mmCIF file of C-alpha atoms in Angstrom:
data_model
loop_
_atom_site.group_PDB
_atom_site.id
_atom_site.type_symbol
_atom_site.label_atom_id
_atom_site.label_comp_id
_atom_site.label_asym_id
_atom_site.label_seq_id
_atom_site.Cartn_x
_atom_site.Cartn_y
_atom_site.Cartn_z
ATOM 1 C CA UNK A 1 -6.199 42.473 -25.602
ATOM 2 C CA UNK A 2 -3.337 40.082 -26.075
ATOM 3 C CA UNK A 3 -3.388 37.377 -28.727
ATOM 4 C CA UNK A 4 -0.965 34.771 -29.943
ATOM 5 C CA UNK A 5 -0.779 33.488 -33.497
ATOM 6 C CA UNK A 6 0.939 30.319 -34.528
ATOM 7 C CA UNK A 7 1.199 28.898 -38.027
ATOM 8 C CA UNK A 8 0.837 26.753 -39.920
ATOM 9 C CA UNK A 9 -1.757 24.598 -38.166
ATOM 10 C CA UNK A 10 -0.600 21.435 -39.913
ATOM 11 C CA UNK A 11 2.521 20.621 -41.862
ATOM 12 C CA UNK A 12 3.771 17.527 -43.655
ATOM 13 C CA UNK A 13 7.432 17.597 -44.521
ATOM 14 C CA UNK A 14 9.837 15.000 -45.948
ATOM 15 C CA UNK A 15 12.819 13.796 -43.968
ATOM 16 C CA UNK A 16 15.825 16.024 -44.541
ATOM 17 C CA UNK A 17 13.813 19.100 -45.437
ATOM 18 C CA UNK A 18 14.071 22.370 -43.492
ATOM 19 C CA UNK A 19 11.468 23.615 -41.024
ATOM 20 C CA UNK A 20 10.255 27.027 -39.986
ATOM 21 C CA UNK A 21 7.351 27.513 -37.582
ATOM 22 C CA UNK A 22 6.396 31.030 -36.647
ATOM 23 C CA UNK A 23 4.725 32.473 -33.599
ATOM 24 C CA UNK A 24 3.761 36.090 -33.024
ATOM 25 C CA UNK A 25 2.233 37.831 -30.048
ATOM 26 C CA UNK A 26 0.122 40.971 -30.098
ATOM 27 C CA UNK A 27 -0.901 43.365 -27.377
ATOM 28 C CA UNK A 28 2.058 43.037 -25.030
ATOM 29 C CA UNK A 29 5.701 44.040 -24.866
ATOM 30 C CA UNK A 30 8.784 42.085 -23.891
ATOM 31 C CA UNK A 31 6.987 38.814 -23.239
ATOM 32 C CA UNK A 32 8.668 35.570 -22.266
ATOM 33 C CA UNK A 33 8.241 33.225 -25.211
ATOM 34 C CA UNK A 34 8.226 29.438 -25.182
ATOM 35 C CA UNK A 35 8.237 26.511 -27.597
ATOM 36 C CA UNK A 36 6.836 23.240 -26.298
ATOM 37 C CA UNK A 37 6.331 19.850 -27.873
ATOM 38 C CA UNK A 38 3.298 17.869 -26.839
ATOM 39 C CA UNK A 39 3.417 14.107 -27.306
ATOM 40 C CA UNK A 40 1.178 11.355 -26.049
ATOM 41 C CA UNK A 41 2.738 9.704 -23.036
ATOM 42 C CA UNK A 42 5.476 12.315 -22.854
ATOM 43 C CA UNK A 43 3.366 15.284 -21.949
ATOM 44 C CA UNK A 44 4.375 18.860 -22.562
ATOM 45 C CA UNK A 45 8.115 19.196 -23.028
ATOM 46 C CA UNK A 46 9.766 22.605 -22.914
ATOM 47 C CA UNK A 47 12.086 22.976 -25.908
ATOM 48 C CA UNK A 48 13.151 26.623 -25.860
ATOM 49 C CA UNK A 49 12.401 29.794 -23.989
ATOM 50 C CA UNK A 50 13.346 33.393 -24.557
ATOM 51 C CA UNK A 51 13.307 36.351 -22.198
ATOM 52 C CA UNK A 52 14.290 38.925 -24.849
ATOM 53 C CA UNK A 53 15.345 39.565 -28.439
ATOM 54 C CA UNK A 54 18.208 37.311 -29.412
ATOM 55 C CA UNK A 55 18.139 35.500 -26.059
ATOM 56 C CA UNK A 56 17.381 31.822 -26.451
ATOM 57 C CA UNK A 57 17.706 29.053 -23.884
ATOM 58 C CA UNK A 58 17.462 25.426 -24.862
ATOM 59 C CA UNK A 59 16.095 22.897 -22.429
ATOM 60 C CA UNK A 60 16.854 19.709 -24.349
ATOM 61 C CA UNK A 61 19.442 18.791 -26.988
ATOM 62 C CA UNK A 62 17.805 18.150 -30.310
ATOM 63 C CA UNK A 63 17.674 18.729 -34.002
ATOM 64 C CA UNK A 64 15.801 21.992 -33.599
ATOM 65 C CA UNK A 65 16.759 25.600 -33.007
ATOM 66 C CA UNK A 66 14.872 28.759 -32.110
ATOM 67 C CA UNK A 67 15.319 32.417 -32.844
ATOM 68 C CA UNK A 68 13.721 35.656 -31.715
ATOM 69 C CA UNK A 69 14.423 38.302 -34.333
ATOM 70 C CA UNK A 70 11.820 40.702 -32.950
ATOM 71 C CA UNK A 71 10.308 41.314 -29.541
ATOM 72 C CA UNK A 72 7.078 39.486 -30.297
ATOM 73 C CA UNK A 73 8.241 36.937 -32.848
ATOM 74 C CA UNK A 74 9.520 33.474 -32.041
ATOM 75 C CA UNK A 75 10.628 31.014 -34.711
ATOM 76 C CA UNK A 76 11.282 27.297 -34.438
ATOM 77 C CA UNK A 77 13.593 25.916 -37.115
ATOM 78 C CA UNK A 78 15.446 22.901 -38.341
ATOM 79 C CA UNK A 79 17.947 22.544 -41.157
ATOM 80 C CA UNK A 80 17.146 18.877 -41.743
ATOM 81 C CA UNK A 81 14.079 17.234 -40.259
ATOM 82 C CA UNK A 82 14.162 13.760 -38.759
ATOM 83 C CA UNK A 83 11.263 11.352 -38.425
ATOM 84 C CA UNK A 84 11.493 11.794 -34.669
ATOM 85 C CA UNK A 85 10.706 15.504 -35.043
ATOM 86 C CA UNK A 86 7.075 14.646 -35.757
ATOM 87 C CA UNK A 87 4.768 15.951 -33.089
ATOM 88 C CA UNK A 88 2.526 18.746 -31.918
ATOM 89 C CA UNK A 89 4.335 22.017 -31.291
ATOM 90 C CA UNK A 90 2.961 24.735 -29.075
ATOM 91 C CA UNK A 91 4.071 28.322 -28.746
ATOM 92 C CA UNK A 92 3.285 30.245 -25.577
ATOM 93 C CA UNK A 93 3.945 33.593 -23.960
ATOM 94 C CA UNK A 94 3.853 35.001 -20.461
ATOM 95 C CA UNK A 95 4.667 38.299 -18.834
ATOM 96 C CA UNK A 96 7.714 36.689 -17.327
ATOM 97 C CA UNK A 97 6.997 36.938 -13.652
ATOM 98 C CA UNK A 98 6.991 33.803 -11.560
ATOM 99 C CA UNK A 99 3.259 34.060 -10.930
ATOM 100 C CA UNK A 100 2.139 34.914 -14.433
ATOM 101 C CA UNK A 101 -0.155 32.823 -16.570
ATOM 102 C CA UNK A 102 1.079 31.359 -19.851
ATOM 103 C CA UNK A 103 -1.054 31.807 -22.968
ATOM 104 C CA UNK A 104 -0.841 29.176 -25.667
ATOM 105 C CA UNK A 105 -1.237 29.195 -29.410
ATOM 106 C CA UNK A 106 -3.375 26.714 -31.278
ATOM 107 C CA UNK A 107 -0.406 24.523 -32.076
ATOM 108 C CA UNK A 108 1.181 23.032 -35.196
ATOM 109 C CA UNK A 109 0.838 19.372 -36.063
ATOM 110 C CA UNK A 110 4.097 18.421 -37.802
ATOM 111 C CA UNK A 111 4.369 15.110 -39.611
ATOM 112 C CA UNK A 112 7.727 14.160 -41.038
ATOM 113 C CA UNK A 113 7.469 11.500 -43.742
ATOM 114 C CA UNK B 1 16.923 19.775 -11.414
ATOM 115 C CA UNK B 2 13.373 21.011 -11.461
ATOM 116 C CA UNK B 3 10.780 18.395 -12.212
ATOM 117 C CA UNK B 4 7.022 17.931 -12.172
ATOM 118 C CA UNK B 5 5.611 14.439 -11.825
ATOM 119 C CA UNK B 6 2.068 13.378 -12.583
ATOM 120 C CA UNK B 7 1.969 9.656 -11.835
ATOM 121 C CA UNK B 8 -1.321 8.874 -13.541
ATOM 122 C CA UNK B 9 -1.588 8.980 -17.327
ATOM 123 C CA UNK B 10 -5.298 8.253 -17.224
ATOM 124 C CA UNK B 11 -7.901 8.664 -14.523
ATOM 125 C CA UNK B 12 -11.411 7.407 -15.100
ATOM 126 C CA UNK B 13 -14.289 8.152 -12.706
ATOM 127 C CA UNK B 14 -18.060 8.191 -12.781
ATOM 128 C CA UNK B 15 -20.092 11.371 -12.736
ATOM 129 C CA UNK B 16 -20.615 12.584 -9.187
ATOM 130 C CA UNK B 17 -17.561 10.787 -7.813
ATOM 131 C CA UNK B 18 -14.679 12.676 -6.185
ATOM 132 C CA UNK B 19 -11.598 13.352 -8.272
ATOM 133 C CA UNK B 20 -7.979 13.800 -7.257
ATOM 134 C CA UNK B 21 -5.287 14.400 -9.848
ATOM 135 C CA UNK B 22 -1.861 13.985 -8.320
ATOM 136 C CA UNK B 23 1.096 16.261 -8.845
ATOM 137 C CA UNK B 24 4.493 16.213 -7.147
ATOM 138 C CA UNK B 25 7.312 18.602 -7.814
ATOM 139 C CA UNK B 26 11.020 18.812 -7.255
ATOM 140 C CA UNK B 27 12.529 22.234 -6.679
ATOM 141 C CA UNK B 28 14.839 23.539 -3.988
ATOM 142 C CA UNK B 29 13.401 27.055 -3.902
ATOM 143 C CA UNK B 30 9.885 28.438 -3.539
ATOM 144 C CA UNK B 31 8.032 27.663 -6.752
ATOM 145 C CA UNK B 32 4.708 28.797 -8.006
ATOM 146 C CA UNK B 33 2.403 25.959 -8.975
ATOM 147 C CA UNK B 34 -0.344 25.895 -11.579
ATOM 148 C CA UNK B 35 -2.865 23.579 -13.117
ATOM 149 C CA UNK B 36 -3.569 23.884 -16.842
ATOM 150 C CA UNK B 37 -6.370 22.145 -18.720
ATOM 151 C CA UNK B 38 -6.899 21.240 -22.344
ATOM 152 C CA UNK B 39 -10.433 20.390 -23.404
ATOM 153 C CA UNK B 40 -11.013 18.564 -26.663
ATOM 154 C CA UNK B 41 -10.173 20.789 -29.663
ATOM 155 C CA UNK B 42 -9.356 23.763 -27.454
ATOM 156 C CA UNK B 43 -6.167 25.526 -26.505
ATOM 157 C CA UNK B 44 -4.244 24.679 -23.393
ATOM 158 C CA UNK B 45 -5.350 27.182 -20.768
ATOM 159 C CA UNK B 46 -4.859 28.038 -17.134
ATOM 160 C CA UNK B 47 -7.254 26.379 -14.712
ATOM 161 C CA UNK B 48 -5.949 27.693 -11.418
ATOM 162 C CA UNK B 49 -2.796 28.871 -9.721
ATOM 163 C CA UNK B 50 -1.621 28.330 -6.166
ATOM 164 C CA UNK B 51 -1.096 31.982 -5.398
ATOM 165 C CA UNK B 52 -4.751 32.795 -6.047
ATOM 166 C CA UNK B 53 -6.039 30.163 -3.642
ATOM 167 C CA UNK B 54 -9.327 30.099 -5.490
ATOM 168 C CA UNK B 55 -11.775 27.453 -6.620
ATOM 169 C CA UNK B 56 -12.334 27.274 -10.357
ATOM 170 C CA UNK B 57 -15.126 25.126 -11.801
ATOM 171 C CA UNK B 58 -15.286 23.391 -8.441
ATOM 172 C CA UNK B 59 -11.592 22.451 -8.513
ATOM 173 C CA UNK B 60 -9.169 23.310 -5.738
ATOM 174 C CA UNK B 61 -5.496 22.585 -5.204
ATOM 175 C CA UNK B 62 -3.463 22.876 -2.035
ATOM 176 C CA UNK B 63 0.270 23.277 -1.975
ATOM 177 C CA UNK B 64 1.881 20.906 0.516
ATOM 178 C CA UNK B 65 5.510 21.921 0.822
ATOM 179 C CA UNK B 66 6.316 19.055 3.176
ATOM 180 C CA UNK B 67 5.174 16.497 0.633
ATOM 181 C CA UNK B 68 6.090 18.714 -2.342
ATOM 182 C CA UNK B 69 2.652 18.113 -3.782
ATOM 183 C CA UNK B 70 -0.031 20.178 -5.480
ATOM 184 C CA UNK B 71 -2.894 17.765 -6.018
ATOM 185 C CA UNK B 72 -6.011 18.907 -7.874
ATOM 186 C CA UNK B 73 -9.328 17.958 -6.317
ATOM 187 C CA UNK B 74 -13.015 18.179 -7.034
ATOM 188 C CA UNK B 75 -15.677 16.638 -4.779
ATOM 189 C CA UNK B 76 -18.181 15.789 -7.522
ATOM 190 C CA UNK B 77 -16.918 15.216 -11.050
ATOM 191 C CA UNK B 78 -18.968 16.294 -14.055
ATOM 192 C CA UNK B 79 -18.818 14.937 -17.604
ATOM 193 C CA UNK B 80 -17.621 18.299 -18.874
ATOM 194 C CA UNK B 81 -14.535 17.939 -16.674
ATOM 195 C CA UNK B 82 -13.200 15.323 -19.081
ATOM 196 C CA UNK B 83 -9.952 16.788 -20.418
ATOM 197 C CA UNK B 84 -6.186 16.640 -20.245
ATOM 198 C CA UNK B 85 -4.779 18.213 -17.088
ATOM 199 C CA UNK B 86 -1.220 19.441 -16.694
ATOM 200 C CA UNK B 87 0.485 20.465 -13.500
ATOM 201 C CA UNK B 88 3.098 23.190 -13.972
ATOM 202 C CA UNK B 89 5.888 24.728 -11.961
ATOM 203 C CA UNK B 90 7.282 28.211 -12.477
ATOM 204 C CA UNK B 91 10.818 28.854 -11.310
ATOM 205 C CA UNK B 92 13.791 30.942 -12.298
ATOM 206 C CA UNK B 93 13.285 33.994 -10.141
ATOM 207 C CA UNK B 94 11.756 36.968 -11.910
ATOM 208 C CA UNK B 95 12.144 35.433 -15.344
ATOM 209 C CA UNK B 96 9.423 32.893 -14.780
ATOM 210 C CA UNK B 97 10.398 29.704 -16.574
ATOM 211 C CA UNK B 98 7.573 27.246 -16.825
ATOM 212 C CA UNK B 99 7.795 23.457 -16.904
ATOM 213 C CA UNK B 100 4.983 20.954 -17.076
ATOM 214 C CA UNK B 101 4.260 17.432 -15.989
ATOM 215 C CA UNK B 102 3.349 14.750 -18.501
ATOM 216 C CA UNK B 103 -0.323 15.281 -17.972
ATOM 217 C CA UNK B 104 -3.257 13.217 -16.763
ATOM 218 C CA UNK B 105 -6.216 12.482 -18.957
ATOM 219 C CA UNK B 106 -9.406 12.651 -16.921
ATOM 220 C CA UNK B 107 -12.394 10.762 -18.224
ATOM 221 C CA UNK B 108 -15.713 11.249 -16.448
ATOM 222 C CA UNK B 109 -18.272 8.620 -17.358
ATOM 223 C CA UNK B 110 -22.039 9.174 -17.156
#
């Protein structure tokens, strides 16, 4: 069966420090991968998606970047965190067809102090 | 641009009352629509999808292309239905890119 792992679950980082959140998927090949940010009042905002290794699309301009070094690995990064980067980050995968279900990780609560 | 709008941030009803969570979308093509749900302390998960035309946990949703809506309905709300509900649109041809509305928090009171 397919599973998705996302870590860490919580993270407190100082302003200006780097960030690396990792997401891995098991049990499937060539998935579509997504990074979302969930914020109260702003809902679920798509940050990045990837349809293959090295292929990253950004939906909103921001202080973050994403990379996909392997087929089932998706990394969210920042060189220097801002206070506004605080939030709840969700990784998800789907089979990539228009009718497919998306499966979500448990999420990472990031607090920038 | 593609967009999903959920006009209500919070919807509060009493147990046994009908529920309708509104969702409108903006997309020039033929999208696939979904409803996702997030119960307290659980992962976001699929509730139902338009293409399946099924009822899940008593919920149904009908796609109205004329009104570009995909409202979620249940005739008799239960306390366990209390959760955050997100409407989602999948576009982008075969690549399946998924965007969500801002979500509606449903609170069912006893």
